[in-house]
Structure formats: C-alpha cells, structure tokens
Amino acid sequence: MKKGMLILIVLNLWLLTGCWDVRLLKDNSLVVGMGLDVEDDDKVMNTSVIRQIKQNSGGTGKPATSNVIYSAVGNTLRETRSYIEKQLGGKYASNKMQVLVLGEDLAGEDILPIIDVFYRDPRNSLGAKLVVAEGTAKELLNMKMSEDVFISEKIFKALIETEEQTLIPGVSIQSVCPDLFDPGIDFALPYIKTKNSDTFDVAGMALFHDTSFTGTVLEGEDGTVLLYLNGEHGASSTLSFNVNPEEEQRQNQFITTNAFLKDQKLKVKVDKSHNVSVEINVKLNVTVVEYPKDHLFDHEKEIRLNKEISKQLTEKAEKVIEQLQKANCDYFGIGRQLIAYHPETWKEIDWPNTFPSIDIKPKIEVEITGTGILK
Amino acid sequence: MFRRRGGKGEGLNAYENPQQEEKSLFPKLADNIFFIQNSLVHTEDLIIQHLSETESLFFIESLVDSKEISDKVLTRIMNRDNEIVCDKKITNLYEMTNLLLDGYTFFISESMTFAAGFNSSAQEKRSIQEPLSEKILKGSHAGFIENLDTNIQLVRKAVKNPKLMVRYMTLGERSRTKVAVIYIEDLANDDIINELFRRLSYAKVDYIQSPGHIQEFIEDETYSPFPQMLNTERPDRVVANLMEGRFAIIADGSPTAMIAPINFFAFIQTPDDYNNRWLIGSFLTLFRTMSILIAIGLPSLYIAVVSFHYEIIPFELVLALKGTLEFVPVPPIIEAVSMLIILELLSEAATRLPSPIAQTIGVVGGLVIGTAVVEANLVSNSMVVVVALTAVASYALPITEMGTTIRLLSFPLMVASSLFGLVGIVFGLMVIFLHLCKLESFGTPYFTPLAPFRLSENKDTIIRLPLWQFIKRPSGPRPKDSVRTGHPRGWKRDE
Amino acid sequence: MNEKSISQKQLFFMVLQSQIGIGLLALPSNVFSHSKNDGWMSVLLAGICIQIMILLMWTLLNGFKGKSIFEISEIVFGKYVGKFINILYTVYFLLVMALLALLFANLLKEWILGYTPLSILLLIILATALYIGKSNLRVLARFYMLTAGVIIISIVLPWFAFTFNFEWAYLFPVGQSGLGNITMGAHDAIVAMIGFEIIAVILPFVEGTYKQTLKNVSLANMTVTLMYVYFTIACYLIFSPAEIKIISEPVLYLLKAVNFQWVERLDLIFLSIWIIPMTTSLVTYFYLSSKGAAYTLHKGQRKYTIWYLPLFVFILGLFFSSEFEMKQFSKYVAASSYIFTVFMPLLTLLVSIVRKKYNYRSSSV
C-alpha cells in the first residue's frame, strides 16, 4: 500500500502541470441540436443550437438556461465546428446532442461523408435522432418559436411521441449505420415539415436509397403501414377507416381503432431464373376507440368489420409498396435476405435495378379484440 | 516494505513473568520496612502501620479501600490463632512490592516467615453502559468498562464454557499494565495463539495505555490503512468472535477489546444483523455494503463525470449539473477536497466538544457554511450533495475506524479520477483490491471470504442468510472445530 | 521458491483471467477480415487449437511433476542450452508483456484519454501492473479470482445492445468463406486467446493432481472460447458486414450507442471494467517474465526483476509511436507465440523422450 501511495503521490506531481484530457463540464458549450445544409458551392452549413446558462443563475437558485444558435460554413463538419468555436466562448461539445437535422438538399446527396465524423470520434453521441427537414435545417432550427422554446428538445419530444404512435421509425445516428453500409437494405428517416415558419410537425417518413434521400415521403398512415409491414411498432397506432361510406354524417362513416402488431412474416421466394417474389403477412389486433354508428353486439358485425378493415389496409399496403419500389427503397431488407439465404441470386442480379420490378404481395389481417368499455 | 526485525526476545517465557529478581524476606522487620520504602521510592502514600514492635501493616493509601482494611484485614489479624487466614503468602519482597501496587495490604510479623497479603484494592469503576460509538437497537446494551476484571466477567457470563481461556500478562516496563488474552481453548488455532504470544514477547515498551498501543506492535502490516484488528467495546461482539475461534485482547484501564484474526467484513457487521430476522439483517448489511461503495467511490465518480465523461449521465442531469457548476471558479477536485476537509474539521470539532456546543458546531457548520459556500459560488450545489452523501455513508459503518479508513482512501481515488477519469478510478480500485488481497491478519487472509473466494462462507458478507444455514464456522481463523451447529431446524424434517 | 500453493478453483480463474484481455475488443473485426461472417467459427476453431496446445504443454509438464518449464528445459537440454532456452522464453514473455502494455495504452488513448501522452498512460499501466505483479502467486490467485466477477458484468452488458435492431441474416450464409479462410481467421483469434502459458510456470504450485489441473485449465479455455464466440456473434448480429470491416473495436462500438434512462455511453463503462482483465493478462506475462528472469539470472529471487522489467518495457514503449509500427510488432510477437507455445514444448517433449528424461510413470498416475 505504501508503494501504491507513493505512486499516487508521484502522479500528484502531474496534477500541477494540468491534465490533458480534462473537459470540465462548465467549460463546455453543450450543443443540443445540429442542422446541416448544403451551400451553393457544395460547402456544408452547420447550424448549432447551443444551450447556455445565464449569468444571474449561479448559487442556490435554479439555473436559467437559454438557447443560442450559431451558423458557420465550411468544407467539412469539423471545419465548421472550429468556425463556430471562434464565435463561442467555450468548447464546442456535441456529445450530448439530441437531434441532427439534415436539410432536404443535403439529404439528397450521399450523407455518409458528412456524418462520418459522428462515427469516428468516440466522444460523439450516437444516440442523437436523425431527421430530414423540409427546406433547410437552418430554417427549421431558426424558426421564430426557437426564441421561446428549446427547439431541439421540442423536435426530440415530437419525434419520441410520433415513434410511440408508430408513425415514424425509431432512428438514431447509430441505428442507421448498419443500413448505410449494407447494400442489401435501405432505411427511412423521419421527415419534418415547417408550417408558416412558426410551427413544425413530424410529417412522415423520408425514404432513402443507399445513402441518399429519394425525395419520396410517406405521410401519415402510410408510414404506419410500412412500419407494420416491416414488423416495427411503437406503443400503438391510431388508424381510421371509412367503413360505411353510405352514411350521411361524415363522422358516422368512420371507425377509429388502436392497432397493435401481433405478427409479421416476410417470405422471400426465388425461382430458378432468379425471379424474386416476396410475401408479407401482417396480423394486427385492434381495439375500437371510436365507432359512433353501431354497437358491436353480435359477432357477425365484427367479422364484417374485420374483413373490411383488412381489405382497406391491404390496399393501402399495396400502394405503399408501389411508392417504395418507385423510390427504389428496399426498406424491408429483401436484399439482405438474398445475400444471406440466396447468395447465388444476389451475385446474379443487379439489385438496385431489380428491386422496383419484383413482386411484393402484402397481406394484412385485422382482428378486433376490444371495443372499449362500450359494446 | 520495510520489515524491521527486532533482536530476539529473551526466551519465549520472558513476557509471562517480567519480575526476574528475587529477594526473600528479611528476618528483621526494620530491614523489610527499609527495603520496601526504598523500592517504592519513599512515596508518601505508602502507609506502614506499626501494630506492635514486631508486626507491621503495609499498604498504599491511594489504592486501598479503608473499609476492607478495618473490616477484613484487621479482624483477621486480631483473630488469628496459629495460622493467619490471608489471600497470599509472599516471601519475595519484589513480588510484594508489585502486589502493593495492585492494592494489596501486607502484614509482616517477625514471627512469620512470610508476608500475609490481603486483597484490599479499592474498586473505583464506572457502571456498565452501552458504548457510545457502537450503539445498537436490539440486543444486549452492555459495554466494557475500564476495569479488566469486570470486562472478563462480562465475557465469562456470556459464555459459561470451561474451555474459555484467560491468560494474563503484564505489559509495559514502567506502567505494568495488566493485559488479558481471551480465547476458547478448543476452538482457537494453536498456531495463531502461539504466533500472538511470540509477537507479544517483543512488545517491550515502557507504557501501554490501551490495546490500541499493543495493536501497532503486533499487527501484520502497520502501513496499511486498513485496521487488521477489530477494536470494540461490546462484549457480545467479543463473544461472537471468540465463538468463531478468534482471540481477544483486553487491557486494564481501557474499555476496548481487540479481536484478531479478523477479516474485512467483520467491520461492516453489527450484532443488530443477528438480533433481527434474517431478511432485515440482510437488508441492513446490503445497505452497509452499499455505503462502503458510496463512501469510497462517489466523490471520485462525480469528479470523473463532471470533468471527463459527462456523456455517461443523461441529458437532463447534464444540464442540471452544468447549471450548478457554471460559475464555480475552482476545478471539481479542489471543490471536493476542500468540502471534505471542511467536513472532517466539523466532525472533529464536534467530537471533542461537550454536546451542547457540538450542536452549535453542527448548526454553524451544516447550515451556515453549507449554504453560504454554495451561495457564494465557491462550491457547487451538487458537490455539497455528493460530499454529504459520502459522509453519511461512511458514518453508517458500525466500526468508526473502518469508516475513517474508507473516507481516507477516497482521497487518492479522487486524485486519480481527476487525472484520468474513470480509468484512474479503476486503476486506483485495483491497487486497493490487491492490497486487500495481500493483507493478512495473523496469517489469515484479510479479505475472506471474497479473496480467497469461498462461496459457502459468503452467507454473512453482503447479505445474511438464516442462522441455521451457518453450519460451519468461517475458515478464516482456522478453528480447531469447524462445525458450528447440528440441525437447528431438524424438527421440521422429523415431523 | 517461497511461493505458496493455490487451489484448483484459483487455477481456473488464473487461466481464465490470463487468456481474456485486450484481444477480445478487436477480435470480431480482425477475424472478419479473413473469414467474413463465419468469424465465430474461426474463434471456435482457435479454441480447439488452444486446447491442443494446452494438452501438449500439460503432457510435457506432467512428465516432470513439480517442475516448472524453466526447470524442465535445464533438465532436458542441460545447464547451458537450458539456460539459453529459458532466456528465450523470458524474452518472449517480456515481449508479449510489452505488446499488451502498448496495445492497452493505445486503446485507452483512442477511446478515453485522447490527449494524454502515451508515455503517461504506459506509466500508470506499468506502475499498476508492477504493484500487482510483485506480490506472490497466492495473492495473485486471490486477486484474479476476486476480479473475475467483473467478467460477468461485461457479459451482461452487450445484452442491452440487443434492444435495438439486430439481424440474424448477417450471420448467413454459413460457411461461405471456406475452410482456408476460417483457418486464417483462427490465427487472428489464437493471438487474442493466448495466455494459457501461465500453466507452464504455476502448475507445480497447484494443489491436487495433475489430472484435475488439466480438467480445470481446459474448462477455463472452454469458457474463454465460448465467451469470445458469444461476443463475436453479438457483434456480427448488430453490425452489417461492411460496417464491421471498418470498425476497429466492435465490442466497444456495440455498446456506444446504447441509451438508457440513467446511463449512456456504455462503452466507457465496459472499457473501464475491461481494464481489469486487460491488466490481469498483462500481469500474467509480467509474472512469467519476471519469474523467468529471476530463475535464470537471480537464482529465483524476483526482488530485482520486478523493477527492471517494467522499466525496460516502458523504455521500449517510448520507441513506438505510430499504429503501423505497433501492428508490425504485434505481427512478430504473434508469430513468435507459435514458437513458444507449440514448437518449444514439442521439441522439449521429444528431446526428453529421446534422452529418456521423461517420466512415464508419473504421467500414468
């Protein structure tokens, strides 16, 4: 022990010279959100939302914080960072970042070189949510509202909420990483729209092919259907169907349900001439939350509704898949299945050219399992 | 390590009877009186009462109970026929001097060939109280006092075992302190007992006040921050340990017993664990284990987090911590060390003062310094929380010695963490753990049953299982008889 | 030799802790470079190879009960040749120690302490290793067994990584890379799994029969193999093949993105925990080399060797600056490990049989 103490005392001497890796929390300027856009000359524009503590809030009082937004243009992300650091008193610390917003134009290019630094630096936060913004990220982060509320937190919370409702996939910087590198699977990011430059909403899913945005956005329930087809689900989802078009009052035409994914199966079939066909079977359990028109006393009515809803959902799924194929976004990872289980076929065909034309048959079966506390 | 080996003691039995010289009684009373007065440097409280020309009574006024002399000694002397009824018959004058110092009264008559000794020592003692530093909720509230005989009596009363061995010896060349080693003959390992006496034989010092003095002479590793002998004032703790084959050392004049060979986990157990039902005992022990971890690691972990790896903690917490830290001018290590020093000062001041003033210290320290320091932005709020938690955790340990050790060890860990963050903490902890693995108490591993790991003996380290599961004694002290119980719940099986 | 004996259980943990170490962190991606997503089979194969090496070493030791490898080589080859061979062993152990220390320091620099000079990191690593390694075998055994608890935590941690998407398809098609590549991959894995050489020195101090020791050492090796396979598969399930190629420490990367309510950056925590097995395997080689040097140069006294060997490693470490140099060094050490774990024991065994020094009777007991 004495030797151990001695060693520690010797190490103490280094304390006087200062330590190399100390990054005191108080010296760091926490970046909570970052927006990336492409500039005219192909440079990157970095818009950072930085959380700062107000001077008058030391001591026992509750700390008051405020958002400050900085922008800088540079060739690489790290370059923009050092430009921002020049404006900023304190170290630029993006390791507790919550959202990374990609501008639409930037997402349309290969995004891998731009976000490379997040994977390379061990200190970076890989848990940050990755989203695509309509227009530019700068506009989104700089919107008027950002003076009153913490814009990045608001986006973060909106994302979490929509994930729970199975509207968008739960995506972080890390979770897209395997897909970015894998030729056999594509991904989708949440898509945020700005409304009258003062509010935003999470509109749906931006489909990617390989590493770039295809321009196609699945909005609303389309996204939910796609997620269910891929076996992903949040806590639940709210789906409405027009089951009684003949009714006069519009509200009576509809049934609104809460859906829960029960089962999802994806089958890839390959015949001898390397024709790929895919079958997707999804089973959903739904509970009726709104159905003013009728009361489901007898089983007959339930069965009719089950059939009707299943039919409508399957139709919707077909449309979604059509969109997917048009955008050439292999969201289901069919290519990966081919690599794993049919490697000969994979070698034979040119996947990006084949995917839009393959046969994908979705089938969604719905069963009403509950009607709330009313029949 | 610097291991100093002293010169060899003069034979193994030297310690048992430090009085070597022999001087037999003179035939003439005057010679005897002269000799005793000389050997007690003519001290003025030595009273020599001349009963007649040839008979005298010797005693040291300050040590004896005058009632004893008038009731017992004088009646016996007056009523003697041929033979005098006395406690001791002494012919050696040196021995007589020693016994005088123990409070004996001697009667010397020229007609007798010996000096008749009567035990007449004054028993000035405190009543038996619960020890202040080791309070418990349930169970015996008796505590040792400063009187050796009473202490042994307390132990004997709890174990009425004929094999309970008490070995006296006198330590301290000038203080002549009476020291007792207690163990159970058919449990304690002979090698360990022999080793103890071998070590004690080297303990030649002039003054011994308490077992704490002896501890540093016979401990395996004095440079270690960890105590390798358990100091306690509780008879029940002593008895429980005797029953596991350990020995205890008690010295006259001190209410503290020293138990060895001991292991680390004995320091986090209290009699309360065993006096309660096992689930509650486990719960308490678990929390105490946790308190060790908090006391040793929390400040350094906090330093590592706020100065190296704040990514570890969640976003909201980062913001909260940043809010409290933002305007503190000093780095976290200085913050932590200064706060801990303030804390140590406060507790030190409060221990020494009478309790009404100690309360004032508590108020001044806790409220005034605590809030003022934070409001002045000298120390962050979060650091105050951390330091307070650390302090509470370290005081939660039942043996204060260990609590202090743990708090002491948190300082090098803090330095390590301020240099290298989590890496520094891990390296620091490794050094501490290796030290614990290396440490031995009287040749038995200190960190048992974790290192060397013995699963079956982990029944009362971090949790405490029902007592009937403790079939075997812990193997740490290498007891002669390893089986502790039969089947206390055999009634259930035999239903 | 004033070493005290250790128990069979402790032997198990000593071998386990010596084998597990820094090699694991980069293992999945190293193996991947040869055997693609069949890497886990390479690891399994490597485990079997190690088992064969253990058998070889054990057979040799079994013929000379109560003797360590240093004593055996002097008995078999005579005093001077034996001494030379012992020096070779010592140098090998020392080089492995240096390699481990360097890799260790580099890893810390890359993942946690980016700005701290390598020399300082080396210094704290070696200082800790020195403090641990200078204690005797019994204390080491206690320490290894005590700290083995953290391995369990490190096994549990990757489970949390599974909370997000993992893909069974990444493991398929099984066997695509062919036997040749799998064997090549096994070479990478073997490098990460050496450390069992410790039995060559400590086996004489183990209580119980040699048969029991074989059982425990094999069990330890099996545990290590299974654990490595587990980590390899975990990484392959989570990273796509293209990704795993470019990630240098997949096991850490795996944990990097896991978010909990209360803890983030699990990789930091994992790495901090993993420091312990990394240190123990370093200490193992430190112990072996100091033993070897002590046996050949100081009549078995480790008093001096424990001081100058780390110093030597430290000075050696100052010469390596780039990752490339380190890789070269690592390659040479890996190649030499075959000499000292396969060739030398085999040679000793054959020579001892030829020269009739091998004690068959003791081996049959």
PDB file of C-alpha atoms in Angstrom, chain A residues 1-5 8 11-12 14-15 19-32 51 53-61 63 65 93 95-96 98 122-123 153, chain B residues 1-2 223-225 306-315 318-323 325-332 374-375 377 381 409 412 415-416 418-420 431-432 435:
ATOM      1  CA  MET A   1       0.000   0.000   0.000  1.00  0.00           C
ATOM      2  CA  LYS A   2       2.806   2.332   0.829  1.00  0.00           C
ATOM      3  CA  LYS A   3       4.198   1.896  -2.648  1.00  0.00           C
ATOM      4  CA  GLY A   4       0.749   2.478  -4.043  1.00  0.00           C
ATOM      5  CA  MET A   5       0.546   5.689  -2.083  1.00  0.00           C
ATOM      6  CA  LEU A   8      -0.113   8.218  -6.336  1.00  0.00           C
ATOM      7  CA  LEU A  11       1.284  11.087 -10.034  1.00  0.00           C
ATOM      8  CA  ASN A  12       0.165  14.035  -7.973  1.00  0.00           C
ATOM      9  CA  TRP A  14       1.485  15.765 -12.749  1.00  0.00           C
ATOM     10  CA  LEU A  15      -1.607  17.318 -11.308  1.00  0.00           C
ATOM     11  CA  CYS A  19      -4.252  17.182 -17.034  1.00  0.00           C
ATOM     12  CA  TRP A  20      -4.550  16.546 -20.663  1.00  0.00           C
ATOM     13  CA  ASP A  21      -7.983  15.177 -21.045  1.00  0.00           C
ATOM     14  CA  VAL A  22      -9.949  17.194 -18.593  1.00  0.00           C
ATOM     15  CA  ARG A  23     -13.002  18.692 -20.209  1.00  0.00           C
ATOM     16  CA  LEU A  24     -14.732  20.397 -17.363  1.00  0.00           C
ATOM     17  CA  LEU A  25     -18.446  20.362 -17.816  1.00  0.00           C
ATOM     18  CA  LYS A  26     -18.660  24.051 -17.035  1.00  0.00           C
ATOM     19  CA  ASP A  27     -16.245  24.958 -19.820  1.00  0.00           C
ATOM     20  CA  ASN A  28     -18.183  23.120 -22.463  1.00  0.00           C
ATOM     21  CA  SER A  29     -20.938  24.657 -24.521  1.00  0.00           C
ATOM     22  CA  LEU A  30     -23.471  21.931 -24.939  1.00  0.00           C
ATOM     23  CA  VAL A  31     -24.765  21.538 -28.431  1.00  0.00           C
ATOM     24  CA  VAL A  32     -28.263  20.177 -28.147  1.00  0.00           C
ATOM     25  CA  ARG A  51     -27.606  25.651 -24.530  1.00  0.00           C
ATOM     26  CA  ILE A  53     -26.553  29.086 -18.658  1.00  0.00           C
ATOM     27  CA  LYS A  54     -27.459  32.649 -17.804  1.00  0.00           C
ATOM     28  CA  GLN A  55     -25.055  34.606 -15.652  1.00  0.00           C
ATOM     29  CA  ASN A  56     -27.505  35.546 -12.918  1.00  0.00           C
ATOM     30  CA  SER A  57     -28.370  31.993 -12.106  1.00  0.00           C
ATOM     31  CA  GLY A  58     -25.461  30.797 -10.018  1.00  0.00           C
ATOM     32  CA  GLY A  59     -25.592  29.641  -6.453  1.00  0.00           C
ATOM     33  CA  THR A  60     -28.622  28.092  -4.926  1.00  0.00           C
ATOM     34  CA  GLY A  61     -31.110  29.481  -7.410  1.00  0.00           C
ATOM     35  CA  PRO A  63     -30.196  27.660 -13.221  1.00  0.00           C
ATOM     36  CA  THR A  65     -30.854  28.451 -19.498  1.00  0.00           C
ATOM     37  CA  ALA A  93     -19.347  19.917 -27.256  1.00  0.00           C
ATOM     38  CA  ASN A  95     -21.530  14.826 -27.307  1.00  0.00           C
ATOM     39  CA  LYS A  96     -24.900  15.323 -25.686  1.00  0.00           C
ATOM     40  CA  GLN A  98     -30.227  15.220 -29.181  1.00  0.00           C
ATOM     41  CA  PRO A 122     -15.555   8.123 -29.736  1.00  0.00           C
ATOM     42  CA  ARG A 123     -16.958  11.041 -27.806  1.00  0.00           C
ATOM     43  CA  GLU A 153     -35.929  19.493 -27.316  1.00  0.00           C
TER      44      GLU A 153
ATOM     45  CA  MET B   1       8.126  -2.786   2.566  1.00  0.00           C
ATOM     46  CA  PHE B   2      10.499  -2.147   5.383  1.00  0.00           C
ATOM     47  CA  TYR B 223       1.484   0.794   6.959  1.00  0.00           C
ATOM     48  CA  SER B 224      -1.855  -0.432   5.706  1.00  0.00           C
ATOM     49  CA  PRO B 225      -4.778   1.943   6.038  1.00  0.00           C
ATOM     50  CA  VAL B 306     -18.075  16.265 -14.450  1.00  0.00           C
ATOM     51  CA  SER B 307     -14.530  16.653 -15.607  1.00  0.00           C
ATOM     52  CA  PHE B 308     -14.152  13.802 -18.087  1.00  0.00           C
ATOM     53  CA  HIS B 309     -17.156  11.811 -19.108  1.00  0.00           C
ATOM     54  CA  TYR B 310     -20.314  13.775 -18.721  1.00  0.00           C
ATOM     55  CA  GLU B 311     -21.662  11.808 -21.694  1.00  0.00           C
ATOM     56  CA  ILE B 312     -22.371   8.974 -19.299  1.00  0.00           C
ATOM     57  CA  ILE B 313     -25.177  10.695 -17.489  1.00  0.00           C
ATOM     58  CA  PRO B 314     -28.472  11.555 -19.141  1.00  0.00           C
ATOM     59  CA  PHE B 315     -29.096  14.826 -20.851  1.00  0.00           C
ATOM     60  CA  VAL B 318     -26.026  17.087 -17.521  1.00  0.00           C
ATOM     61  CA  LEU B 319     -27.980  20.300 -17.811  1.00  0.00           C
ATOM     62  CA  ALA B 320     -28.753  20.326 -14.102  1.00  0.00           C
ATOM     63  CA  LEU B 321     -25.112  19.706 -13.187  1.00  0.00           C
ATOM     64  CA  LYS B 322     -23.915  22.296 -15.657  1.00  0.00           C
ATOM     65  CA  GLY B 323     -26.313  24.772 -14.095  1.00  0.00           C
ATOM     66  CA  LEU B 325     -21.245  24.155 -11.834  1.00  0.00           C
ATOM     67  CA  GLU B 326     -21.239  27.022 -14.281  1.00  0.00           C
ATOM     68  CA  PHE B 327     -19.939  29.776 -12.032  1.00  0.00           C
ATOM     69  CA  VAL B 328     -17.817  27.813  -9.607  1.00  0.00           C
ATOM     70  CA  PRO B 329     -14.279  29.094 -10.058  1.00  0.00           C
ATOM     71  CA  VAL B 330     -12.308  26.027  -8.963  1.00  0.00           C
ATOM     72  CA  PRO B 331     -11.940  22.602 -10.587  1.00  0.00           C
ATOM     73  CA  PRO B 332     -14.017  19.790  -9.092  1.00  0.00           C
ATOM     74  CA  VAL B 374     -22.969  27.493  -2.222  1.00  0.00           C
ATOM     75  CA  GLU B 375     -24.474  30.949  -2.409  1.00  0.00           C
ATOM     76  CA  ASN B 377     -20.497  30.099  -5.707  1.00  0.00           C
ATOM     77  CA  ASN B 381     -24.734  22.535  -5.003  1.00  0.00           C
ATOM     78  CA  LEU B 409      -8.976   6.114   0.787  1.00  0.00           C
ATOM     79  CA  PRO B 412      -6.222   9.128  -3.514  1.00  0.00           C
ATOM     80  CA  VAL B 415      -6.800  12.458  -7.249  1.00  0.00           C
ATOM     81  CA  ALA B 416      -6.625   9.505  -9.626  1.00  0.00           C
ATOM     82  CA  SER B 418      -9.164  13.965 -11.525  1.00  0.00           C
ATOM     83  CA  LEU B 419      -6.134  12.857 -13.542  1.00  0.00           C
ATOM     84  CA  PHE B 420      -7.527  10.028 -15.616  1.00  0.00           C
ATOM     85  CA  VAL B 431      -4.497  -1.204  -6.242  1.00  0.00           C
ATOM     86  CA  ILE B 432      -6.810  -1.104  -3.234  1.00  0.00           C
ATOM     87  CA  HIS B 435      -3.796  -4.557  -1.185  1.00  0.00           C
TER      88      HIS B 435
END
